[in-house]
Coordinates of C-alpha atoms and ligand atoms in Angstrom, one line a residue:
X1 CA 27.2 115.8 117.0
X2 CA 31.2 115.4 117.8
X3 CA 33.1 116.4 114.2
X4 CA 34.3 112.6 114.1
X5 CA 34.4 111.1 110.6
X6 CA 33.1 107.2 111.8
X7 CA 34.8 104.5 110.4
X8 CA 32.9 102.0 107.7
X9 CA 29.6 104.5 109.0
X10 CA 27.0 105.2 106.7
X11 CA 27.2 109.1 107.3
X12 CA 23.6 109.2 107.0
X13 CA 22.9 106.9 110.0
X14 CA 21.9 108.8 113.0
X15 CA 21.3 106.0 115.4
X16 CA 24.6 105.3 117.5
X17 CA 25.2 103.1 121.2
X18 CA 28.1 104.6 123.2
X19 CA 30.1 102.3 125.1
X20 CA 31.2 103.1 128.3
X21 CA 32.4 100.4 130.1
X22 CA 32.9 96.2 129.8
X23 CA 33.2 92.9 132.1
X24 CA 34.0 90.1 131.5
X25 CA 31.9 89.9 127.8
X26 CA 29.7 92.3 128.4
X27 CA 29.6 95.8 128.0
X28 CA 27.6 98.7 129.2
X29 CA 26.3 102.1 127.8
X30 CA 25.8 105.2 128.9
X31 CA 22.6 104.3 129.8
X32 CA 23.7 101.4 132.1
X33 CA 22.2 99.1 129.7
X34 CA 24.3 95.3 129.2
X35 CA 25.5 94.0 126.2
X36 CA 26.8 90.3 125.5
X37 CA 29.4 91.5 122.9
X38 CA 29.2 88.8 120.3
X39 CA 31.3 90.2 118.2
X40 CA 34.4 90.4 120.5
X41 CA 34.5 94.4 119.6
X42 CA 35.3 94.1 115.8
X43 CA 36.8 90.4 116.5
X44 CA 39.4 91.3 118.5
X45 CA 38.9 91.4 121.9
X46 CA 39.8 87.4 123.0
X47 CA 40.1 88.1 126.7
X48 CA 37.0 90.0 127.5
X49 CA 36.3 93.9 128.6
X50 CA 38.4 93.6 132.2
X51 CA 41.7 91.6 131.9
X52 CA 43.7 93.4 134.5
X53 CA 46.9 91.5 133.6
X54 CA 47.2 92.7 130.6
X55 CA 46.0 96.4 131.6
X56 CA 48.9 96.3 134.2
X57 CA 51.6 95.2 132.3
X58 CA 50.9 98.0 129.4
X59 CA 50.9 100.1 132.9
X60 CA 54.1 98.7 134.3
X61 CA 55.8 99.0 130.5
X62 CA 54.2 102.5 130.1
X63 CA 55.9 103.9 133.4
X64 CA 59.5 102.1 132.4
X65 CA 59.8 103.2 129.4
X66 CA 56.4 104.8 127.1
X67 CA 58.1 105.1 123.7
X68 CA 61.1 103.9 122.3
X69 CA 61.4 103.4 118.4
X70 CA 62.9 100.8 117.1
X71 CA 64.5 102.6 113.8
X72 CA 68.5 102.2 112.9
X73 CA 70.1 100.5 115.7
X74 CA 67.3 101.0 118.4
X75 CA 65.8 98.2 120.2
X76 CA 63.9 96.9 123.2
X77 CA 63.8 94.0 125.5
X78 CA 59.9 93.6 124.7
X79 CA 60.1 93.2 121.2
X80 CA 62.5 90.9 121.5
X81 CA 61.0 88.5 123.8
X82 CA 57.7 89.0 121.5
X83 CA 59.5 88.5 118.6
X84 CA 61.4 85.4 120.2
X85 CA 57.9 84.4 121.3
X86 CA 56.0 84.4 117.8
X87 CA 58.9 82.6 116.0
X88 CA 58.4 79.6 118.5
X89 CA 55.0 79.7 118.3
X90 CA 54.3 79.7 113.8
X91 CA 54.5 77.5 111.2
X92 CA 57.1 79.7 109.7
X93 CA 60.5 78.7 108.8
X94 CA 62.9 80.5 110.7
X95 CA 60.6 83.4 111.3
X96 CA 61.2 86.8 111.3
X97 CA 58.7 89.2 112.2
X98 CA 58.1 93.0 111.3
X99 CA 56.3 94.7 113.8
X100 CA 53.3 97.3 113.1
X101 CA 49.9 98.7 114.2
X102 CA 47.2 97.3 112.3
X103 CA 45.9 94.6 110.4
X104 CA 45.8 96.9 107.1
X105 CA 49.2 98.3 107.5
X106 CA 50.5 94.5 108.5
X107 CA 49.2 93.6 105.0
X108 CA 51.2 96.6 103.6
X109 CA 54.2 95.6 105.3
X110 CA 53.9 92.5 103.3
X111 CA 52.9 93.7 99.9
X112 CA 56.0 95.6 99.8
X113 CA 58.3 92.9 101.5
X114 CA 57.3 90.6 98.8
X115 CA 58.6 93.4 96.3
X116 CA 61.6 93.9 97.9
X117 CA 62.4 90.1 98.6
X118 CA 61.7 89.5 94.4
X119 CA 64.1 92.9 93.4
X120 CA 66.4 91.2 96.0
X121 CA 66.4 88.0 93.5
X122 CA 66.5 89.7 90.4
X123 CA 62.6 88.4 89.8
X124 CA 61.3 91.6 89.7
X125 CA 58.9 90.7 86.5
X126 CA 57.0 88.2 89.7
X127 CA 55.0 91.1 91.1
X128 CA 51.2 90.2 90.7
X129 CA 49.0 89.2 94.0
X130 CA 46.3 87.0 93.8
X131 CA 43.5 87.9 96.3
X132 CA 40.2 86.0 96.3
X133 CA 36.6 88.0 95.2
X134 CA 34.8 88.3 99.0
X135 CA 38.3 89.0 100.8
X136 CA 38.7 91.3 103.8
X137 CA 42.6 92.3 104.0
X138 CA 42.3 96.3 105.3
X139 CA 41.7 99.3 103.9
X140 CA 45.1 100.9 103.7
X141 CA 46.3 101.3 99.9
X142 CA 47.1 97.8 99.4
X143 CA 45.1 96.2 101.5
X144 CA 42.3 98.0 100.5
X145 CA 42.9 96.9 96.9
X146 CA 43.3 93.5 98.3
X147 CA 40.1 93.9 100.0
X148 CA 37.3 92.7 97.3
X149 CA 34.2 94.0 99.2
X150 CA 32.6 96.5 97.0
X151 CA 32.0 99.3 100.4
X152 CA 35.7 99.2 100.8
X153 CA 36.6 99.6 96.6
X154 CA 33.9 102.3 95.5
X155 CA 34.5 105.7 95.3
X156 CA 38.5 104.9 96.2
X157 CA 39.1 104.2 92.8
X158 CA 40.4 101.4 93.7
X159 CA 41.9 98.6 93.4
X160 CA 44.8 100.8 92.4
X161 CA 45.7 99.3 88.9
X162 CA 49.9 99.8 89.4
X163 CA 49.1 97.2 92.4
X164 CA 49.1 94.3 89.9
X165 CA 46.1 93.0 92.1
X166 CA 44.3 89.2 90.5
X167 CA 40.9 88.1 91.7
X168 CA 40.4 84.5 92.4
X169 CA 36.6 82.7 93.3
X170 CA 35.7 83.3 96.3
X171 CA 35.7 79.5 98.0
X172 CA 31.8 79.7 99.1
X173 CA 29.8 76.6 98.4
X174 CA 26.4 78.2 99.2
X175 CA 26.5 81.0 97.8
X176 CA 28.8 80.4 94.6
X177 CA 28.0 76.9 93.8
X178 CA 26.5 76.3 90.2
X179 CA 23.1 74.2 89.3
X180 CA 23.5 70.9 91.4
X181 CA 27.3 71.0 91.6
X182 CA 28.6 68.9 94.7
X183 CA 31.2 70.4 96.8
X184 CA 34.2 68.4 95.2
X185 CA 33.0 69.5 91.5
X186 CA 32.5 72.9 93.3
X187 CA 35.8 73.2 94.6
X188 CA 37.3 71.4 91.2
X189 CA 35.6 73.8 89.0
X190 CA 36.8 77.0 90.8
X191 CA 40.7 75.5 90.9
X192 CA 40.0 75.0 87.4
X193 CA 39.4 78.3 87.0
X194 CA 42.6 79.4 89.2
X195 CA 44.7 77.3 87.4
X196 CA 43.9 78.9 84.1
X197 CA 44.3 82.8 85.2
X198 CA 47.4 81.5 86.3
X199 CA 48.9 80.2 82.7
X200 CA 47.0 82.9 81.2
X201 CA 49.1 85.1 84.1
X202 CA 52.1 83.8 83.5
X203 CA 53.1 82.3 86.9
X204 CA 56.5 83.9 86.3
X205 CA 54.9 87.2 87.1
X206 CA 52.9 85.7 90.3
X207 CA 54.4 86.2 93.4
X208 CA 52.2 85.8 96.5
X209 CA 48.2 84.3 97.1
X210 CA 46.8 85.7 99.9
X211 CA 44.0 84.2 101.7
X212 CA 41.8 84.7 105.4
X213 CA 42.0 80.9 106.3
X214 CA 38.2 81.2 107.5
X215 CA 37.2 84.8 106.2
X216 CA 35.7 87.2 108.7
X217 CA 33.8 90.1 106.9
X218 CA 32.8 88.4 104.0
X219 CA 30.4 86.5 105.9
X220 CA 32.5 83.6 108.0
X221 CA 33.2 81.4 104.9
X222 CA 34.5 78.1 105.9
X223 CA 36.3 76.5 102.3
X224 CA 35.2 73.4 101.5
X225 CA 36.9 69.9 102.2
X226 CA 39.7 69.4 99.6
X227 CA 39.9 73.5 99.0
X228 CA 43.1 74.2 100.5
X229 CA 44.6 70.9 99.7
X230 CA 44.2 71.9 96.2
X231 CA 45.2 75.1 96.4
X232 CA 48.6 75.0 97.8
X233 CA 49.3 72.2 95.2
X234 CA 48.8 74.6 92.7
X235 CA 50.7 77.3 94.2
X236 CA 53.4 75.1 95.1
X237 CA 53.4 73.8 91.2
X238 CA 53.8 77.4 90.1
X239 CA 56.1 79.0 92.8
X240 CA 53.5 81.3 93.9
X241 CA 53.8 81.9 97.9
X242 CA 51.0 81.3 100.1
X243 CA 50.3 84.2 102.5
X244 CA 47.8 83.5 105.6
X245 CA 46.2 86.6 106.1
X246 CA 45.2 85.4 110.1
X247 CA 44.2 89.1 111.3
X248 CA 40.7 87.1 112.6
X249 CA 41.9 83.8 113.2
X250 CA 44.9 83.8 114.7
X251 CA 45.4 83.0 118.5
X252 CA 42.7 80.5 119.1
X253 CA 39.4 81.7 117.6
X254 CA 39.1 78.7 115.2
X255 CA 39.5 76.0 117.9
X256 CA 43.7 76.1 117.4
X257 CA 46.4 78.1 117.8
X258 CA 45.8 79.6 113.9
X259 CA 43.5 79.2 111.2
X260 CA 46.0 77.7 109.4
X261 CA 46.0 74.9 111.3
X262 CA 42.6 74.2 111.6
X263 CA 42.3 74.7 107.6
X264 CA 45.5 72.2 107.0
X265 CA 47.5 75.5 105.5
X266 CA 51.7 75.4 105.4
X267 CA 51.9 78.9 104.7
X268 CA 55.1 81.4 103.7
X269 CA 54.0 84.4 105.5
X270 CA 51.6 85.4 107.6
X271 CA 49.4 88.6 109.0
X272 CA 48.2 89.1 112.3
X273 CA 46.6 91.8 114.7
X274 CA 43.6 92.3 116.7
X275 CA 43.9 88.9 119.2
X276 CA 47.7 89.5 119.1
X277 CA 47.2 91.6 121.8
X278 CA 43.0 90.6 123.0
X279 CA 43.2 94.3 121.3
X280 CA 44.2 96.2 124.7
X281 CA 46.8 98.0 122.5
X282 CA 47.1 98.1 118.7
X283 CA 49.8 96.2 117.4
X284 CA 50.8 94.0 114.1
X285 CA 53.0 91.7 113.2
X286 CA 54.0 90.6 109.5
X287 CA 55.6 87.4 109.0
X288 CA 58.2 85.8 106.4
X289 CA 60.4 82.7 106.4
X290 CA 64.5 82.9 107.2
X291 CA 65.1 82.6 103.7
X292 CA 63.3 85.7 102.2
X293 CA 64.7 87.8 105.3
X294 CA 68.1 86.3 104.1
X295 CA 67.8 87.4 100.7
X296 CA 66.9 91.0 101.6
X297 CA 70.2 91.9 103.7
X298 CA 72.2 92.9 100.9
X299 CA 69.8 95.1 99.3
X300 CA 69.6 96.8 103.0
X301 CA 73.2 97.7 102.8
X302 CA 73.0 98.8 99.0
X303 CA 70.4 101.3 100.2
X304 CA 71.8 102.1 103.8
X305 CA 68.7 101.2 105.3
X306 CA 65.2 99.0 104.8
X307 CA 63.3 102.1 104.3
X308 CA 60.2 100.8 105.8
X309 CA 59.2 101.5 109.1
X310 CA 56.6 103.2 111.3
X311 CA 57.1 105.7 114.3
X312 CA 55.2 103.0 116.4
X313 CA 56.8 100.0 115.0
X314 CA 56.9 97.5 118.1
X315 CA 55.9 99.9 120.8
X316 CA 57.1 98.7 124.0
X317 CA 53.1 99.2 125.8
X318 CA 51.9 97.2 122.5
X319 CA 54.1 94.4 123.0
X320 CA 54.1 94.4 126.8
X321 CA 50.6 93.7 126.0
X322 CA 50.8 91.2 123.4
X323 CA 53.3 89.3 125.6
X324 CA 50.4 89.1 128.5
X325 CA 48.4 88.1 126.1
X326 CA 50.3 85.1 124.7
X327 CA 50.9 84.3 128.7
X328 CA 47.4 84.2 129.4
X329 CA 46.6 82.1 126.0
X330 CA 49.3 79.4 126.7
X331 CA 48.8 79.7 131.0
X332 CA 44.8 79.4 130.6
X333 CA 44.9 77.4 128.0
X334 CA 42.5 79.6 125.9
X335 CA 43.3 77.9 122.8
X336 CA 41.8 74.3 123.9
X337 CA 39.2 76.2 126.0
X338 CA 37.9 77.9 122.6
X339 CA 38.0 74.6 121.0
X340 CA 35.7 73.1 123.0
X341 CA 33.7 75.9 124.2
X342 CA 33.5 76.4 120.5
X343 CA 32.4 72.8 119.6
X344 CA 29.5 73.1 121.7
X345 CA 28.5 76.8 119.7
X346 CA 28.4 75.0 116.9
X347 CA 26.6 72.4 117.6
X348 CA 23.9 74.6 119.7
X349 CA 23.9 77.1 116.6
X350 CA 22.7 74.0 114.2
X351 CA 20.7 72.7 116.3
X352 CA 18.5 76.0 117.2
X353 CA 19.0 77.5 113.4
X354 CA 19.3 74.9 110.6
X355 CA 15.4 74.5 110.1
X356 CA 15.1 78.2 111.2
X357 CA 12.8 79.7 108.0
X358 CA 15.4 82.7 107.9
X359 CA 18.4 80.5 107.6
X360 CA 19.4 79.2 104.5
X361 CA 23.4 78.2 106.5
X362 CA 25.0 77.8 109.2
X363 CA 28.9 77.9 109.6
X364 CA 32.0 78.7 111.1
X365 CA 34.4 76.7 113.2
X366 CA 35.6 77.1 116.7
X367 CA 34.8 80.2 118.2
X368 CA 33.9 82.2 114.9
X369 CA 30.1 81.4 113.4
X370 CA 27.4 83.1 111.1
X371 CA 23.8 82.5 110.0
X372 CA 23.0 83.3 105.9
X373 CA 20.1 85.2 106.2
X374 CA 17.5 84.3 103.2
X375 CA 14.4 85.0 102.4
X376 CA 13.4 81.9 100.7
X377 CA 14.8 78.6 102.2
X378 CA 14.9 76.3 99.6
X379 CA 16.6 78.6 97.2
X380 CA 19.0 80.8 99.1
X381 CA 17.2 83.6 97.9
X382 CA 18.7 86.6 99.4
X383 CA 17.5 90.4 100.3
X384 CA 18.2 93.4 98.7
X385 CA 20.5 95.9 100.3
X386 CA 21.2 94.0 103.1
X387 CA 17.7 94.2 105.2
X388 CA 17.5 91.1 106.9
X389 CA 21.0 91.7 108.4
X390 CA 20.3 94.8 109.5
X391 CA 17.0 94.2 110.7
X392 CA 18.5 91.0 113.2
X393 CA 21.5 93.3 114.0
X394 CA 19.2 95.9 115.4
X395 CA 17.2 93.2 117.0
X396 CA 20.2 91.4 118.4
X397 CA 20.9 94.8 120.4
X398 CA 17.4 95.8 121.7
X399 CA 18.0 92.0 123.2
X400 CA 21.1 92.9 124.6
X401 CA 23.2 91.1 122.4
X402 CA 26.0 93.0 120.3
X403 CA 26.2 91.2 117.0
X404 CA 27.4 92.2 113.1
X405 CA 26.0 92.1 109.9
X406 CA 28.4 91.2 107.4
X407 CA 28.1 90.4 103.5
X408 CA 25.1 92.1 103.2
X409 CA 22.4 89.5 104.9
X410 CA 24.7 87.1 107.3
X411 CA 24.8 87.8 110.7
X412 CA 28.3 87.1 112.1
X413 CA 29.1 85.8 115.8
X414 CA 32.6 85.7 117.6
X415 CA 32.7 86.2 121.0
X416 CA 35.9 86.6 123.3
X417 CA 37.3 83.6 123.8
X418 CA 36.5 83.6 127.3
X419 CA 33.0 82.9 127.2
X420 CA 31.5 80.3 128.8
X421 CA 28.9 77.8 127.8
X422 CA 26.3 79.1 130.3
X423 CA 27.1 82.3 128.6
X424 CA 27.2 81.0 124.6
X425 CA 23.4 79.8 125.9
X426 CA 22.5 82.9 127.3
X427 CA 24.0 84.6 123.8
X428 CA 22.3 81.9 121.5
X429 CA 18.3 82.5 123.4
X430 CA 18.8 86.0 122.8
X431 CA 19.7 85.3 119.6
X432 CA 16.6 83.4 118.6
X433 CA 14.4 85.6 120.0
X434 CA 15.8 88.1 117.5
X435 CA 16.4 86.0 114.8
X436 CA 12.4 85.0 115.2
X437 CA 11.8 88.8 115.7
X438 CA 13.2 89.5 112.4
X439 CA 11.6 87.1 110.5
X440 CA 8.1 88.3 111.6
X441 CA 9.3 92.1 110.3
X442 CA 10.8 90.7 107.3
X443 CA 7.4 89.3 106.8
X444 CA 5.4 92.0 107.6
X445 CA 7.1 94.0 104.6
X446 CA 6.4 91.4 102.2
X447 CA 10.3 90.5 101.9
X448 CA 9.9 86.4 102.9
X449 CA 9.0 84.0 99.9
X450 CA 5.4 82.8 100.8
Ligands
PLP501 C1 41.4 89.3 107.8 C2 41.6 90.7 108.0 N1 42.7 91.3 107.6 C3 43.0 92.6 107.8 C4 42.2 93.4 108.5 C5 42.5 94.8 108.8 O1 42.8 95.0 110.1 P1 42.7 96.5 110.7 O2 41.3 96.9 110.8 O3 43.4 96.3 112.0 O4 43.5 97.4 109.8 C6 41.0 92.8 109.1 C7 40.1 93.6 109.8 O5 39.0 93.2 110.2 C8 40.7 91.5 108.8 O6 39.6 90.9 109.2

């Protein structure tokens, strides 16, 4: 076996598919065998496996000019015109935009630009973060302690306590709702709750929520009705900032442009990688309003410098991609194409699953989905260790369909934002078949309630 050390890989595994080419959204192994790739990579990859647009111009940008940094007085046409681009495009005041490589270090970015922007006011007491239990943010230092899924904090010894890091409820009706609690006392009770960590906080010392607008790796948790509305009234009351973490949802996967617009969100900063560039080239960008930006300049020039920066901060290939990208989005219109190619998922997904024994919910919005895998219907009963999710992920591949199980038992769906909806029917038959696989193995091990 190749001396890799796998990403989030149980180093015990020994089964593994290699990839070694993609169309369209498919994509082949070695063994010539096709996948429908479900899962747009790891939710990145919005145009498909063969976009020669935005392989040429990361060709054409490569053979101008392959590296320029963009340090202490350096700069580039192409991350100007990106930057230019993003600012017209967010629901950002006056945007400015840092520039990096991945959603985890984007998060970074921001964790310390919030520090700088409160030392820059003379609040530096307003330090704290609030993240939500069930967030996915990264795995860098940070993020990883913003991150609240146990893989991603065990054995790290993290969250790192000096981080200041709070945990909020994770906004999950399903799975997190108490005795017969409707949504609105669901979502009441858990702003309750909020509210008082806040007081007992000291919003003083609060200076940023972060939050997936739709989470991704927690298991596709859409917030109920109200949820946000609530939430940003709260933060608003205490001057805490709201920061869209959109690393998933941004560029079209939730039937809009952002997530934030789909979830009725007015946020401060924002996060985004991944569909940034349809994932041809890894870039980042972290966002923040004129007026933070404005408050750090001085503190720049007591320094000398903003001492944060990476080597590959706005590569010119990464943003020649990324500004293909945001052609093709607005040219094709992808965005409108994902809302109602992603309508008509949704509706197919209930139709076929909701009285499915297996699945206790369906959800998602736009392009983004997952099934709750349980082993007893009527009371959300889940499995231990996550075996129903990785019993229909194995089963989703031997039918040629590359899918992920995420939160333990929910098997996620988001498929580049190409796709079709002769091809989300050809992706949801495989899918049954599978899903209707899985419960007869889950059954023959005794694991479904009789
Ligand atoms: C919401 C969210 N934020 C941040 C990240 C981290 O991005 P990356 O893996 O590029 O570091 C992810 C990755 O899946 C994500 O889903």
């Amino acid at each position: 076996m190749a001396p890799v050390i796998y990403p989030t890989t149980n180093f015990t595994a020994t089964e593994q598919l290699c990839l070694e080419r993609g169309e369209g959204i498919y994509v082949f192994d070695s063994d010539g065998n096709k996948y429908i790739e479900g899962l747009a990579g790891l939710w990145c990859t919005s145009l498909g496996y063969s976009n020669t647009e935005v392989m040429d111009a990361i060709t054409e940008q490569l053979h101008k000019l392959p590296f320029s940094h963009t340090f202490g007085g350096k700069t580039h046409k192409p991350i100007m015109e990106l930057a230019e681009k993003l600012k017209a495009m967010v629901p950002v005041e006056d945007a400015y935009i840092f520039f990096g490589n991945s959603g985890s270090d984007a998060n970074d970015t921001h964790y310390k630009m919030l520090r700088y922007y409160f030392n820059a006011i003379g609040k530096p007491e307003k330090r704290k973060i609030i993240t939500r239990e069930r967030g996915y943010h990264g795995v860098t230092v940070a993020a990883g302690s913003l991150t609240s899924l146990p893989a991603n904090l065990a054995h790290f010894d993290a969250p790192l306590e000096a981080l200041s890091i709070l945990r909020a409820d994770s906004p999950h009706y399903y799975t997190a709702r108490q005795g017969n609690e409707t949504e609105a006392q669901f979502v009441e009770r858990i702003l309750k709750n909020l509210e008082d960590q806040i007081l007992a906080e000291d919003p003083d010392t609060i200076a940023a929520m972060i939050v997936e607008p739709i989470t991704g790796a927690s298991g596709v948790i859409v917030p109920p009705e109200g949820y946000y509305e609530g939430l940003q009234a709260l933060l608003r009351k205490y001057g805490i900032l709201v920061w869209a973490d959109e690393v998933i949802c941004g560029f079209g996967r939730t039937g809009a442009d952002f997530g934030c617009t789909t979830m009725g969100i007015k946020p401060d900063l924002m996060t985004f990688a991944k569909q940034l560039s349809s994932a041809y080239f890894p870039i980042s960008a972290s966002i923040i309003p004129g007026w933070m930006y404005e408050a750090m300049i001085n503190q720049t020039n007591e320094v000398g410098v903003f001492g944060h920066g990476y080597t590959y901060s706005g590569h010119p290939a990464a943003c020649a991609a990324a500004l293909k990208t945001l052609e093709i989005y607005e040219r094709d219109n992808l965005f409108e194409h994902a809302a109602d190619v992603g309508a008509y998922l949704q509706a197919q997904l209930r139709e076929i699953f909701t009285d499915h024994p297996l699945v206790g919910e369906v959800r998602g919005k736009g392009l983004i989905a997952a099934l709750e895998l349980v082993s007893n219907k009527t009371t959300g009963a889940s499995f231990d260790k996550g075996a129903a999710g990785a019993t229909a992920q194995k089963l989703c591949q031997d039918n040629g369909l590359i899918l992920r199980a995420v939160a333990g038992n929910a098997v996620a769906l988001c498929p580049p934002l190409i796709i079709t909806k002769a091809e989300v029917d050809e992706m949801l038959t495989r899918l049954k078949t599978a899903i209707d696989a899985s419960y007869d193995a889950l059954s023959d091990q005794g694991l479904i309630a009789s």
